[in-house]
mmCIF file of C-alpha atoms in Angstrom:
data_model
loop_
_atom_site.group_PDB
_atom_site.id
_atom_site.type_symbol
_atom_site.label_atom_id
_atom_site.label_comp_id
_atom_site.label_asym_id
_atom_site.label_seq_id
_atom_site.Cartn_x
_atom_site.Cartn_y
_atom_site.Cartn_z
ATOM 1 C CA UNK A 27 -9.498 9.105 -0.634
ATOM 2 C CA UNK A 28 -6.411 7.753 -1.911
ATOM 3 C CA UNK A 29 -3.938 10.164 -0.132
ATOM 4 C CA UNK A 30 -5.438 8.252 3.328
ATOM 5 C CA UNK A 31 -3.788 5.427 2.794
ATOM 6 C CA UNK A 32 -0.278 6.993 3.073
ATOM 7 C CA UNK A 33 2.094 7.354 5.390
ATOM 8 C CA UNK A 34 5.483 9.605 4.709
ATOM 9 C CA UNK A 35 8.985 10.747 5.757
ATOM 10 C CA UNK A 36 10.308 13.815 5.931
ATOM 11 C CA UNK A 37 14.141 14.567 4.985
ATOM 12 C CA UNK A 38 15.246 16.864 7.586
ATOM 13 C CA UNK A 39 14.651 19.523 10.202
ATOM 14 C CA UNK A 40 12.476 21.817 8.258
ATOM 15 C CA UNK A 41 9.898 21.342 5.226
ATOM 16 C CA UNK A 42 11.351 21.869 1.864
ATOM 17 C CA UNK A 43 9.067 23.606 -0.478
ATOM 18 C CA UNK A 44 8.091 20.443 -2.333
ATOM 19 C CA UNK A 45 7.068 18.880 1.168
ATOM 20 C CA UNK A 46 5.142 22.027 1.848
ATOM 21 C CA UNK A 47 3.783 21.711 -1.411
ATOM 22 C CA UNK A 48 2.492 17.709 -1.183
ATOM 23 C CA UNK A 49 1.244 18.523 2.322
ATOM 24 C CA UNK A 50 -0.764 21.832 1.459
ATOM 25 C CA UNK A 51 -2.367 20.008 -1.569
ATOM 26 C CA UNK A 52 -2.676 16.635 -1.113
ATOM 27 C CA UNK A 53 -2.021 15.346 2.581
ATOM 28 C CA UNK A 54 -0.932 12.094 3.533
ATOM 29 C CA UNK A 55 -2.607 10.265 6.374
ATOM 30 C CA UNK A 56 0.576 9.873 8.144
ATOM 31 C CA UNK A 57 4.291 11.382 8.505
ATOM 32 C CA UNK A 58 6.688 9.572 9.993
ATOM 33 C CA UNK A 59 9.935 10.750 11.716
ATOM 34 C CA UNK A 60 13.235 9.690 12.072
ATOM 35 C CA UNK A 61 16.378 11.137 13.624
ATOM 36 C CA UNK A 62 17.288 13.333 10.596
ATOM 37 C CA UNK A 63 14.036 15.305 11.517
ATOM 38 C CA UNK A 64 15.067 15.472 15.128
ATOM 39 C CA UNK A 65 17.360 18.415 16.385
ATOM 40 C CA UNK A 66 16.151 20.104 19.616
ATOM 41 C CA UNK A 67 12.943 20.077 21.601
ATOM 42 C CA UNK A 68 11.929 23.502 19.993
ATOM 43 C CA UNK A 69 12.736 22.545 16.542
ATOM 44 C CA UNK A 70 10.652 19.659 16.951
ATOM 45 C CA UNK A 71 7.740 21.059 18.366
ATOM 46 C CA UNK A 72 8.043 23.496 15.208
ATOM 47 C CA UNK A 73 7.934 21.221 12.648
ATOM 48 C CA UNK A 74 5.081 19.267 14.119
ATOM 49 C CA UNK A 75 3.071 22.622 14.393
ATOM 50 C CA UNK A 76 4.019 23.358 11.284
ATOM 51 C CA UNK A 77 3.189 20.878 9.009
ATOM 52 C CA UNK A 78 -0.237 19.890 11.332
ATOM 53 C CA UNK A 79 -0.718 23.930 10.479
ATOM 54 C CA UNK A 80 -1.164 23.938 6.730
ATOM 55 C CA UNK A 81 -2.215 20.709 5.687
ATOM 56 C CA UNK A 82 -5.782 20.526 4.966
ATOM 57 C CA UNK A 83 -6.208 17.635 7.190
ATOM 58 C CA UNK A 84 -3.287 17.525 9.118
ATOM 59 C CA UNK A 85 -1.810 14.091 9.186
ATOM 60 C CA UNK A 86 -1.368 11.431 11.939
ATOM 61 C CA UNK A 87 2.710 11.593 12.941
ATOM 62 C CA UNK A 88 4.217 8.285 13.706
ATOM 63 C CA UNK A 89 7.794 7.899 15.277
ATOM 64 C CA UNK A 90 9.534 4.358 16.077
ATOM 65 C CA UNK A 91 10.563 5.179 20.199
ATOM 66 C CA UNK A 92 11.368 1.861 21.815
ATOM 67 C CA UNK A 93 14.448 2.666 24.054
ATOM 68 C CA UNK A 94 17.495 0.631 23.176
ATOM 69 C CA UNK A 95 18.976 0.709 19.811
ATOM 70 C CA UNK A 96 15.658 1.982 18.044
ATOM 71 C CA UNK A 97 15.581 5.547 19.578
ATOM 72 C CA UNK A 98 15.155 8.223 17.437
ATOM 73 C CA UNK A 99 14.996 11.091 20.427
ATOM 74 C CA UNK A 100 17.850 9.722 22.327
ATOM 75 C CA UNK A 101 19.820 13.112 21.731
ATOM 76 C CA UNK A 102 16.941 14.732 23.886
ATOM 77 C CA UNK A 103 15.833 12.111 26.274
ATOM 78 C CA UNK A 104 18.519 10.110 26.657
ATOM 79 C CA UNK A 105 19.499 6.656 28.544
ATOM 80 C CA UNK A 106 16.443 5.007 27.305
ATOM 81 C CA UNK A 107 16.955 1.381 27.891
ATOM 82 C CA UNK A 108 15.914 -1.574 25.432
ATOM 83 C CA UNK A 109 13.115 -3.374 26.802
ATOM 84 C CA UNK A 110 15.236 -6.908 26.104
ATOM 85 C CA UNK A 111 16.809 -5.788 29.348
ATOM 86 C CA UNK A 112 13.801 -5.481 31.522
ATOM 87 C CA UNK A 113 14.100 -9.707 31.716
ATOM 88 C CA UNK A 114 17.575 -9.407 32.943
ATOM 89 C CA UNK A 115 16.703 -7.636 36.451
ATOM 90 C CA UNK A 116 13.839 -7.180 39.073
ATOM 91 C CA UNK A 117 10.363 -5.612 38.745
ATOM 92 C CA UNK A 118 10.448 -6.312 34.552
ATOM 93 C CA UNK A 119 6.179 -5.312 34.504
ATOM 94 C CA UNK A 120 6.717 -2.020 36.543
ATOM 95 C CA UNK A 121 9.836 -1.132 34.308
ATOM 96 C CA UNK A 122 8.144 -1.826 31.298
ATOM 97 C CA UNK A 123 5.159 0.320 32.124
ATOM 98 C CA UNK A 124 6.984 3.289 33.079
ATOM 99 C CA UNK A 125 9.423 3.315 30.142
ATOM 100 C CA UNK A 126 6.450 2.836 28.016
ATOM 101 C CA UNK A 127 4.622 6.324 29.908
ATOM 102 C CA UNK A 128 7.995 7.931 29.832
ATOM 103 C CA UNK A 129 8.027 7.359 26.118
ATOM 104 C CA UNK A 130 4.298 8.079 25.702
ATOM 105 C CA UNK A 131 4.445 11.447 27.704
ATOM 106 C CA UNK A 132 7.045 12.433 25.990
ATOM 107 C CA UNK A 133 5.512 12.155 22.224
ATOM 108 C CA UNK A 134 2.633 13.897 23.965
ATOM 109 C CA UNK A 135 4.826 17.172 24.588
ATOM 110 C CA UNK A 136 5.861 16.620 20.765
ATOM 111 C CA UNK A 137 1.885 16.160 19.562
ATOM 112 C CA UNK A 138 3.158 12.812 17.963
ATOM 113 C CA UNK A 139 0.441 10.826 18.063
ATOM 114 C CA UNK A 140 1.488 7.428 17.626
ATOM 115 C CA UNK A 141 4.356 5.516 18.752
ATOM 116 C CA UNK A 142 5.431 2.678 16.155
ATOM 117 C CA UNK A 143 5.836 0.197 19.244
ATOM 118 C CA UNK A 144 5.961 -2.487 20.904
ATOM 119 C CA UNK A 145 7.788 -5.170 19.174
ATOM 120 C CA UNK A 146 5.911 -8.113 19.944
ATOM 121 C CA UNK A 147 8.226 -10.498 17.605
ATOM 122 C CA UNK A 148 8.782 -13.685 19.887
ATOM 123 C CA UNK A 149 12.736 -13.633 20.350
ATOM 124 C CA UNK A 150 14.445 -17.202 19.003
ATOM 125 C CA UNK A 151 18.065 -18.663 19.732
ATOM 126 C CA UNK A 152 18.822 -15.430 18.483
ATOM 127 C CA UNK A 153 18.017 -12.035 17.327
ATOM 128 C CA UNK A 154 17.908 -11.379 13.713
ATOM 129 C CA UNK A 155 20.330 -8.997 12.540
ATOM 130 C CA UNK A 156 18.039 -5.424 13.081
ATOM 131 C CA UNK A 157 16.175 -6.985 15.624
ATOM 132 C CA UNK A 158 19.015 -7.243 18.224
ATOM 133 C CA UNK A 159 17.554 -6.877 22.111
ATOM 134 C CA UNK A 160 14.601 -4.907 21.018
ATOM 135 C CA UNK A 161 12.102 -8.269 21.997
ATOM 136 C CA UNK A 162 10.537 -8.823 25.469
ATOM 137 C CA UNK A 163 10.766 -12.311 25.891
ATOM 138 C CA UNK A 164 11.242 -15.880 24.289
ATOM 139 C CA UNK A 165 7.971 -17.347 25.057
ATOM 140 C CA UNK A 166 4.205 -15.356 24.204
ATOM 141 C CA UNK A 167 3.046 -15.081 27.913
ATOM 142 C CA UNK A 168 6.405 -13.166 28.893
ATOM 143 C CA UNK A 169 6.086 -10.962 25.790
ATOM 144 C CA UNK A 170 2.138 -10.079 26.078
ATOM 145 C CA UNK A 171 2.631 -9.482 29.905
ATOM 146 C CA UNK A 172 5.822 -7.081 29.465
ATOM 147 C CA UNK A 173 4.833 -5.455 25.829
ATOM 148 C CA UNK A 174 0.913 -5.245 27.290
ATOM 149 C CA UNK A 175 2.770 -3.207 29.939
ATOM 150 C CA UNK A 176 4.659 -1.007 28.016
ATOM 151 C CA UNK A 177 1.383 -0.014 25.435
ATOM 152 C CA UNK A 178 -1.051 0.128 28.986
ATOM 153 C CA UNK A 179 1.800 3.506 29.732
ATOM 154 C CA UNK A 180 2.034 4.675 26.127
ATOM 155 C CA UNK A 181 -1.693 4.560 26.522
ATOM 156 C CA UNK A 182 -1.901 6.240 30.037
ATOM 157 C CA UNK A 183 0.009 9.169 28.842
ATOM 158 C CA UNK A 184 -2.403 9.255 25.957
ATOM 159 C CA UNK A 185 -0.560 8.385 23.020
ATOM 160 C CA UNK A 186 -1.590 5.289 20.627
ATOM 161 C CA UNK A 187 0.809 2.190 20.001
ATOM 162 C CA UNK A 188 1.189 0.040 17.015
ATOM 163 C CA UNK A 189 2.720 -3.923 17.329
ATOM 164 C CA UNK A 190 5.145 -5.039 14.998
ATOM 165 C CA UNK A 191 6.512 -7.226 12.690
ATOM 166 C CA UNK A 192 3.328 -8.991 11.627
ATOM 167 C CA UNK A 193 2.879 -12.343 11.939
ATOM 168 C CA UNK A 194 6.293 -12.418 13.425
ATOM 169 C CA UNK A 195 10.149 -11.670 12.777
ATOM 170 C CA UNK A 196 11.837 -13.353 15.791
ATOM 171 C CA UNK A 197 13.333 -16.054 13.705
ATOM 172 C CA UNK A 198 13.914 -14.540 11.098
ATOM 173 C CA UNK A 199 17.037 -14.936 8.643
ATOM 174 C CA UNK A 200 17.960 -11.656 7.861
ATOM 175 C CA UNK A 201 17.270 -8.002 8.001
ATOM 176 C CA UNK A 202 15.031 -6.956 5.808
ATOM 177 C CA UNK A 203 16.229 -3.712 5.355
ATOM 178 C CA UNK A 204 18.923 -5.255 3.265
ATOM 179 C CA UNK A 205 17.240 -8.374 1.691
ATOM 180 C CA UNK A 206 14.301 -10.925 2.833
ATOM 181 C CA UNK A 207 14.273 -12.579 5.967
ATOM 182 C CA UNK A 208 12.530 -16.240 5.715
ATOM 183 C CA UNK A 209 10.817 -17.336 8.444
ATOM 184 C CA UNK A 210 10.781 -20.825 8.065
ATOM 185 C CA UNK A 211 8.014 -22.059 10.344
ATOM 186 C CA UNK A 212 4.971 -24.625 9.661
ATOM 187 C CA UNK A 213 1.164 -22.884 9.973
ATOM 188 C CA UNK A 214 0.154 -24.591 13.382
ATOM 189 C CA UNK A 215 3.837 -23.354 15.231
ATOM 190 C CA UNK A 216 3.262 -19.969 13.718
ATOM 191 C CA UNK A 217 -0.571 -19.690 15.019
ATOM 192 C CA UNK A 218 0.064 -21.461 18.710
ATOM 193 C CA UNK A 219 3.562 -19.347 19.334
ATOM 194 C CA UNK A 220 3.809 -15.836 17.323
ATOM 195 C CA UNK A 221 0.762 -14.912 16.801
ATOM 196 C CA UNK A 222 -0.347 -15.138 19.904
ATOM 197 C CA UNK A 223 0.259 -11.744 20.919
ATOM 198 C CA UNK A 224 -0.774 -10.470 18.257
ATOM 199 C CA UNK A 225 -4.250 -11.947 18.967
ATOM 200 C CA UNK A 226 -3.679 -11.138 22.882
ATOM 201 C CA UNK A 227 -2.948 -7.314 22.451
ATOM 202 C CA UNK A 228 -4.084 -5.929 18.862
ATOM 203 C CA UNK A 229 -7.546 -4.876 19.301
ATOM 204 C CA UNK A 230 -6.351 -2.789 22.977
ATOM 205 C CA UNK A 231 -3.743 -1.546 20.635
ATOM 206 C CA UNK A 232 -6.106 -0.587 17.504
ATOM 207 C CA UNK A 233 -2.961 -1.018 15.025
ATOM 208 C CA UNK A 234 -0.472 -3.740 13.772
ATOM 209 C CA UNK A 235 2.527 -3.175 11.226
ATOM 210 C CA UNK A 236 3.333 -5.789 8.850
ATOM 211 C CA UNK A 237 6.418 -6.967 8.571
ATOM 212 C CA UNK A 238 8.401 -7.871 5.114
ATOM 213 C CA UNK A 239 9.235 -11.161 6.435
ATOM 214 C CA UNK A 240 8.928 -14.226 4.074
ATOM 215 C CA UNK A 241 6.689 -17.470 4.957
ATOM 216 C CA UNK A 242 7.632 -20.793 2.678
ATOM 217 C CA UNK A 243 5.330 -22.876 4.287
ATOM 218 C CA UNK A 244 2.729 -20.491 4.725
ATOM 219 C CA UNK A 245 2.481 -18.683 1.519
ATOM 220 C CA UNK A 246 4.532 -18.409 -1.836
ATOM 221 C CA UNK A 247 8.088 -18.751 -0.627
ATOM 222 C CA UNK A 248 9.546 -15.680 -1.812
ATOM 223 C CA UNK A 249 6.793 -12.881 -1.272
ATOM 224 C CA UNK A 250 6.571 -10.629 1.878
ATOM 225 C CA UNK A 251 3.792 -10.663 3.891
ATOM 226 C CA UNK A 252 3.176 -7.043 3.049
ATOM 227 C CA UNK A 253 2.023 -8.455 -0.148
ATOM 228 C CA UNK A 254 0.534 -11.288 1.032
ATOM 229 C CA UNK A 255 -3.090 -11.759 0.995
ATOM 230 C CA UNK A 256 -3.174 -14.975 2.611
ATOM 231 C CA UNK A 257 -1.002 -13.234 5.421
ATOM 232 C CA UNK A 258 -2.072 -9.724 5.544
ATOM 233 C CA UNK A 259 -6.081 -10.611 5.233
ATOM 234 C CA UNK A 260 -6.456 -14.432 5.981
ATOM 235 C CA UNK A 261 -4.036 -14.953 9.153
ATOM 236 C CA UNK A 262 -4.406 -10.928 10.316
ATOM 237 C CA UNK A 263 -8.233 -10.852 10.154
ATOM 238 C CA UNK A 264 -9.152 -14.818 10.719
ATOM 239 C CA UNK A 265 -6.691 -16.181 12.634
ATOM 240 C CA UNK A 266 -5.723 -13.487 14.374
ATOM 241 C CA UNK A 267 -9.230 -11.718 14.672
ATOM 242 C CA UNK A 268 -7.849 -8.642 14.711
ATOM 243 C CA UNK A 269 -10.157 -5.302 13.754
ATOM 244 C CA UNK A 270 -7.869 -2.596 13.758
ATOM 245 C CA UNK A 271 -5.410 -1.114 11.133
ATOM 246 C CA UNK A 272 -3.001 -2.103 9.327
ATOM 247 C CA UNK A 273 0.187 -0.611 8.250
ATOM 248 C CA UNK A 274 2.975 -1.673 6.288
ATOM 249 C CA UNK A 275 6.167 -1.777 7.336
ATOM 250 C CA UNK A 276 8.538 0.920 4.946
ATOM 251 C CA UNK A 277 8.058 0.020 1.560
ATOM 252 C CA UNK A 278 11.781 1.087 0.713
ATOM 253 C CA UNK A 279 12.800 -1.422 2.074
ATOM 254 C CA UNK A 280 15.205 -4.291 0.094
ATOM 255 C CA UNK A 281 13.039 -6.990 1.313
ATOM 256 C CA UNK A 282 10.047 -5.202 -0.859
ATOM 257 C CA UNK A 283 11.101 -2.634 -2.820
ATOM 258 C CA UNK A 284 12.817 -4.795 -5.117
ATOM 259 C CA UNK A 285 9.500 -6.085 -6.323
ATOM 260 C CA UNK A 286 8.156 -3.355 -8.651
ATOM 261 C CA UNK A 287 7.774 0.290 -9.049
ATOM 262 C CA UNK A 288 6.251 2.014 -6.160
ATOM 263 C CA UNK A 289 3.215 2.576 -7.864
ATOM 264 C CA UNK A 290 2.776 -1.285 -7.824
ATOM 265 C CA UNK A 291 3.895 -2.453 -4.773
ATOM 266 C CA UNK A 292 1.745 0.016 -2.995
ATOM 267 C CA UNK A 293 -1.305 -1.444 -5.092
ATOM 268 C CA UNK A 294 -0.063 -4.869 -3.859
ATOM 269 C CA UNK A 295 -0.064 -4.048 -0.747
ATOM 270 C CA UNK A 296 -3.638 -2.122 -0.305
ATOM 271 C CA UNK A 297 -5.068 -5.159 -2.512
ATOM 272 C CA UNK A 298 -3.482 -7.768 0.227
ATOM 273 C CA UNK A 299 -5.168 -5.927 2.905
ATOM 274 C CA UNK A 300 -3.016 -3.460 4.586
ATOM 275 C CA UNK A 301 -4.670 -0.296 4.884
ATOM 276 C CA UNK A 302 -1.660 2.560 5.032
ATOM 277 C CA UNK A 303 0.719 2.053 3.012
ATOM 278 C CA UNK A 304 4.266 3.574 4.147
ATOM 279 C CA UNK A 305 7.239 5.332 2.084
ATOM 280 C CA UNK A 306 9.476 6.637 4.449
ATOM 281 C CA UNK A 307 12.627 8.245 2.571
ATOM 282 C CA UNK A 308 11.507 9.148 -1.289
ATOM 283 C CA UNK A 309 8.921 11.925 -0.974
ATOM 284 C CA UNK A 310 9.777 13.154 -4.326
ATOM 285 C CA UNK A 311 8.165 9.928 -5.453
ATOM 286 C CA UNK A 312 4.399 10.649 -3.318
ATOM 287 C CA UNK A 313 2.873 12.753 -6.333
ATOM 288 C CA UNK A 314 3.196 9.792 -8.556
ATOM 289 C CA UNK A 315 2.041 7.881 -6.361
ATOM 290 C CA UNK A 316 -0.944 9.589 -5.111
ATOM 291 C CA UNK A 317 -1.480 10.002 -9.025
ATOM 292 C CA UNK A 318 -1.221 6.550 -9.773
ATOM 293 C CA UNK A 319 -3.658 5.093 -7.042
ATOM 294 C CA UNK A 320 -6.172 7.964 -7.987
ATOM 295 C CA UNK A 321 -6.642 6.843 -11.406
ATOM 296 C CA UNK A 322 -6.443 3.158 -10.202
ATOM 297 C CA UNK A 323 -9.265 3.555 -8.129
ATOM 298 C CA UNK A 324 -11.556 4.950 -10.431
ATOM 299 C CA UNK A 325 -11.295 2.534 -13.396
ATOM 300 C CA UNK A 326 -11.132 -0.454 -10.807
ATOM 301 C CA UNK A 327 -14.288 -1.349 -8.360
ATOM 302 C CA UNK A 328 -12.072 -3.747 -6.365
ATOM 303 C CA UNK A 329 -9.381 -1.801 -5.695
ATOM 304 C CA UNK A 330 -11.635 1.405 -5.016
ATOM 305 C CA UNK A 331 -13.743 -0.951 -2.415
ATOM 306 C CA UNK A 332 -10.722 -2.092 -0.806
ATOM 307 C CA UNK A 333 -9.548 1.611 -0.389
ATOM 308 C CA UNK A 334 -12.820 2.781 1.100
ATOM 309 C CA UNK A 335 -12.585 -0.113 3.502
ATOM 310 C CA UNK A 336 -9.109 0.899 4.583
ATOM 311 C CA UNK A 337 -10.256 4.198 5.094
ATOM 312 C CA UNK A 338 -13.122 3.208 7.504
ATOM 313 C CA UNK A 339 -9.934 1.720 9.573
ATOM 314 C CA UNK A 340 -7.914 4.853 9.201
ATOM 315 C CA UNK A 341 -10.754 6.801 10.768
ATOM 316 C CA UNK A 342 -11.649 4.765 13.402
ATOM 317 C CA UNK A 343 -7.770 4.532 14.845
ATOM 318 C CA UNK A 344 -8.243 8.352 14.432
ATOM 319 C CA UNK A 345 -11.166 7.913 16.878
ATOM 320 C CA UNK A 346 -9.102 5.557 18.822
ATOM 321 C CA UNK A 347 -6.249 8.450 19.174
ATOM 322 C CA UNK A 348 -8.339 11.202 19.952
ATOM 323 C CA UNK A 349 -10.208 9.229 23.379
ATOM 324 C CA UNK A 350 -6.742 8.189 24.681
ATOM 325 C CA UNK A 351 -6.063 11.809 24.568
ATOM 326 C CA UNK A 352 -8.957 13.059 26.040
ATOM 327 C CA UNK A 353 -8.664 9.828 28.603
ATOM 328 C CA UNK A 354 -4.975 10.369 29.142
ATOM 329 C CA UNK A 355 -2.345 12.541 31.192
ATOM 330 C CA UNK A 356 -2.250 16.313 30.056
ATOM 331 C CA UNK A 357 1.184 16.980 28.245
ATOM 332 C CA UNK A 358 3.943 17.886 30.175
ATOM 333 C CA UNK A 359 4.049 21.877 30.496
ATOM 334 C CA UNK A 360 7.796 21.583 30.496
ATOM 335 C CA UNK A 361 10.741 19.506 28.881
ATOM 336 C CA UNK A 362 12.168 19.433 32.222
ATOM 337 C CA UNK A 363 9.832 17.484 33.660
ATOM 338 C CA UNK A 364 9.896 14.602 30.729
ATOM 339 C CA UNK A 365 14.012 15.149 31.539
ATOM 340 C CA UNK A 366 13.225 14.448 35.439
ATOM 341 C CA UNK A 367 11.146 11.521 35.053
ATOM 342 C CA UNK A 368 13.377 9.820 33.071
ATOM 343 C CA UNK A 369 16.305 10.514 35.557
ATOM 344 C CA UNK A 370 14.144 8.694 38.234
ATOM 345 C CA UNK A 371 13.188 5.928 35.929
ATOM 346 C CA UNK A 372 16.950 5.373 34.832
ATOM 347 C CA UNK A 373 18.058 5.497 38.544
ATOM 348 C CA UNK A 374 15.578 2.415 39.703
ATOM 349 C CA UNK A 375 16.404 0.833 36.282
ATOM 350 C CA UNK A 376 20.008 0.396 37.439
ATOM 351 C CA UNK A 377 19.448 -0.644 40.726
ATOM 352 C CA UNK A 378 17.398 -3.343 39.395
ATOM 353 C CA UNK A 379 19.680 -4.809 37.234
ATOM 354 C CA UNK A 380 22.085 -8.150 37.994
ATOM 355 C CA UNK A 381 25.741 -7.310 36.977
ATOM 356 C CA UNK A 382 25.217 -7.261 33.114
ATOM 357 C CA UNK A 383 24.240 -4.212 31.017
ATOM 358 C CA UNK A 384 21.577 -4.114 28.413
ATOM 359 C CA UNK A 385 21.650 -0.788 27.312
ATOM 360 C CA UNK A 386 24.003 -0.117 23.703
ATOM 361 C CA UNK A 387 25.852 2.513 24.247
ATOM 362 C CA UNK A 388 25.210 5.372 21.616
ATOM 363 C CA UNK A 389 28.525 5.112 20.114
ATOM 364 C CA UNK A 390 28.279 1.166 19.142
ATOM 365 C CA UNK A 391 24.853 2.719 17.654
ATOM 366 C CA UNK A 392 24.431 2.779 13.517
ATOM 367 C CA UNK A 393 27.336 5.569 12.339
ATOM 368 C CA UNK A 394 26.830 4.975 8.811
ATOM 369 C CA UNK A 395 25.766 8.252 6.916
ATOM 370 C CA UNK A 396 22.074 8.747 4.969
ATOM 371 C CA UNK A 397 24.391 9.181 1.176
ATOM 372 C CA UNK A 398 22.850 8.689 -2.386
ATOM 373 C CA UNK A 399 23.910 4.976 -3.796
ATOM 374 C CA UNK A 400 24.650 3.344 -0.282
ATOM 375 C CA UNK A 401 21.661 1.538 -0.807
ATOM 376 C CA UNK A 402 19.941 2.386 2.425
ATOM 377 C CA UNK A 403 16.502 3.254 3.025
ATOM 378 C CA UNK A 404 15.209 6.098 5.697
ATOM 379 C CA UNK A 405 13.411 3.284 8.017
ATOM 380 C CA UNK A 406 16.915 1.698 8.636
ATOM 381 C CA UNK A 407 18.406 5.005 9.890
ATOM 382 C CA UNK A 408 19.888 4.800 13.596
ATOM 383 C CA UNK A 409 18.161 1.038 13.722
#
């Protein structure tokens, strides 16, 4: 029960024998990539097959494909744009729809199940540092009509979306890959303006991730909301009334991971209500971990109840996956077709647009390697 509550990364192209090892034995509920695990279109397909091939359940995989500076396949399906720049030209609902089945097909030919988009974050004055032109709009009604969009074609091509940052990064202070971010906002602004599409689009999209944001006036003023009870359960489940799952944002990150072992914070985070619980770069730390919750559970009825209830959710989104694919388009028989579409979609992008280009070019993209003791974390890689 306990390994269905966690999501994983890989560290490269292929499985090391201690990945094959925790995925034969004891598999996670979901891996998530990144662009170290992305070479070509075969080795990709590969190491999908492979790992879905000898786990004994085969996990959910999760990849974070918005277009724009958060691209992990750009190297095969490039020229994505970011969806910031669908507001600075003509037919923003049509473009947003398309890039959204363009990146939904295309995760299809990959059997990826689950793209780790939209953002739905309500852009301020300005970005936060990490969250730079990856928002649809300043105001909710521009961001549910262009993100709603964008999941209706993820969900067209039959692949499953997830909003993020719960209950709402746009203001943020920081990036919380390197340190909190403090949203400094009362209760009633936070309701009436960021969680509003959160409300507006969770249930169609059957998951939200939490963000590690900080909320002074809403909770204590230094805790994330992935620990958050009042946030996670309270606003998520109340407020909110959303049904669906729940999944932490990467619980590597600075702006958590400097609050206990992982052992604890991914107990803090289950008991606040999030129901999978994500470590994206460590995997040599999962054993303990699955190790640690096991024994939790059984000496502690709360905890255990709480699990059992996330699992319920983890199922049902599993449900949730499996009718968009029956529901959705067939998978493209060839890469050259994902290749072609996109062509066509990039060409009536750029006609579109008015003078000014919102597309970062790849080589003003992250360059900074993946070393030991740079203190980055696998979920900030190529962000």
């Amino acid at each position: 029960m306990h390994n269905r509550v966690l999501g994983i990364g890989l560290t490269g192209k292929s499985l090391t024998d201690l990945e094959r090892k925790i995925i034969t034995e004891t598999s996670p509920y979901a891996i998530i990539l990144f662009g170290r695990n992305v070479g070509d279109a075969k080795q990709l397909r590969e190491l999908v097959a492979e790992v879905k091939r000898i786990a004994k359940r085969p996990p959910l995989f999760m990849i974070d494909e918005e277009g724009g500076r958060v691209d992990r396949l750009r190297h095969l399906i490039p020229g994505l744009p970011s969806v910031e720049s669908f507001g600075e030209g003509d037919q923003p609902v049509e473009l947003s729809a398309w890039l959204g089945k363009i990146i939904g097909r295309a995760l299809r030919y990959f059997d990826i199940e689950v793209d780790l988009a939209p953002v739905v974050d309500i852009r301020g004055d300005t970005s936060p540092k990490g969250l730079e032109r990856r928002t649809f709009g300043h105001d909710p009604e521009t961001v549910i009509e262009l993100a709603g969009a964008f999941m209706d074609g993820l969900h067209a091509a039959g692949t499953a979306a997830c909003l993020k940052h719960f209950p709402g990064i746009g203001i943020g202070s920081a990036d919380p890959h390197y340190g909190a971010t403090v949203i400094d906002i009362s209760y009633n602004d936070l309701r009436n303006r960021d969680l509003v599409p959160f409300a507006a689009l969770g249930n169609k999209a059957g998951a939200i991730m939490i963000g590690h944001g900080t909320y002074p006036q809403i909770d204590e003023p230094d805790l994330p909301a992935t620990l958050s009870n009042k946030i996670t359960t309270e606003l998520l489940r109340k407020v909110a009334g959303f049904h669906g799952l729940a999944i932490t944002d990467d619980m590597e990150m600075h702006a958590v991971s400097d609050y206990g072992s992982y052992e604890s914070i991914s107990e803090r985070a289950l008991r606040a209500g999030n129901d999978v619980v994500m470590f994206c770069s460590h995997i040599e730390r999962v054993p303990d971990i699955q190790r640690f919750l096991a024994e939790k559970i059984k000496d502690d009825t709360g905890l255990r109840e709480r699990v059992e209830e996330a699992t319920r959710r983890t199922a049902a989104y599993r449900q949730h996956i499996g009718y968009l694919r029956r529901d959705g388009l067939p998978p493209a028989p060839k890469f050259d077709d994902l290749i072609d579409e996109t062509a066509r979609f990039v060409d009536v992008f750029e006609k579109t647009r008015h003078a000014q280009d919102g597309v970062i070019p790849d080589i003003e993209r992250r360059k900074d390697s993946r070393t030991p003791g740079t203190g980055r974390t696998g979920r900030e890689e190529w962000t």
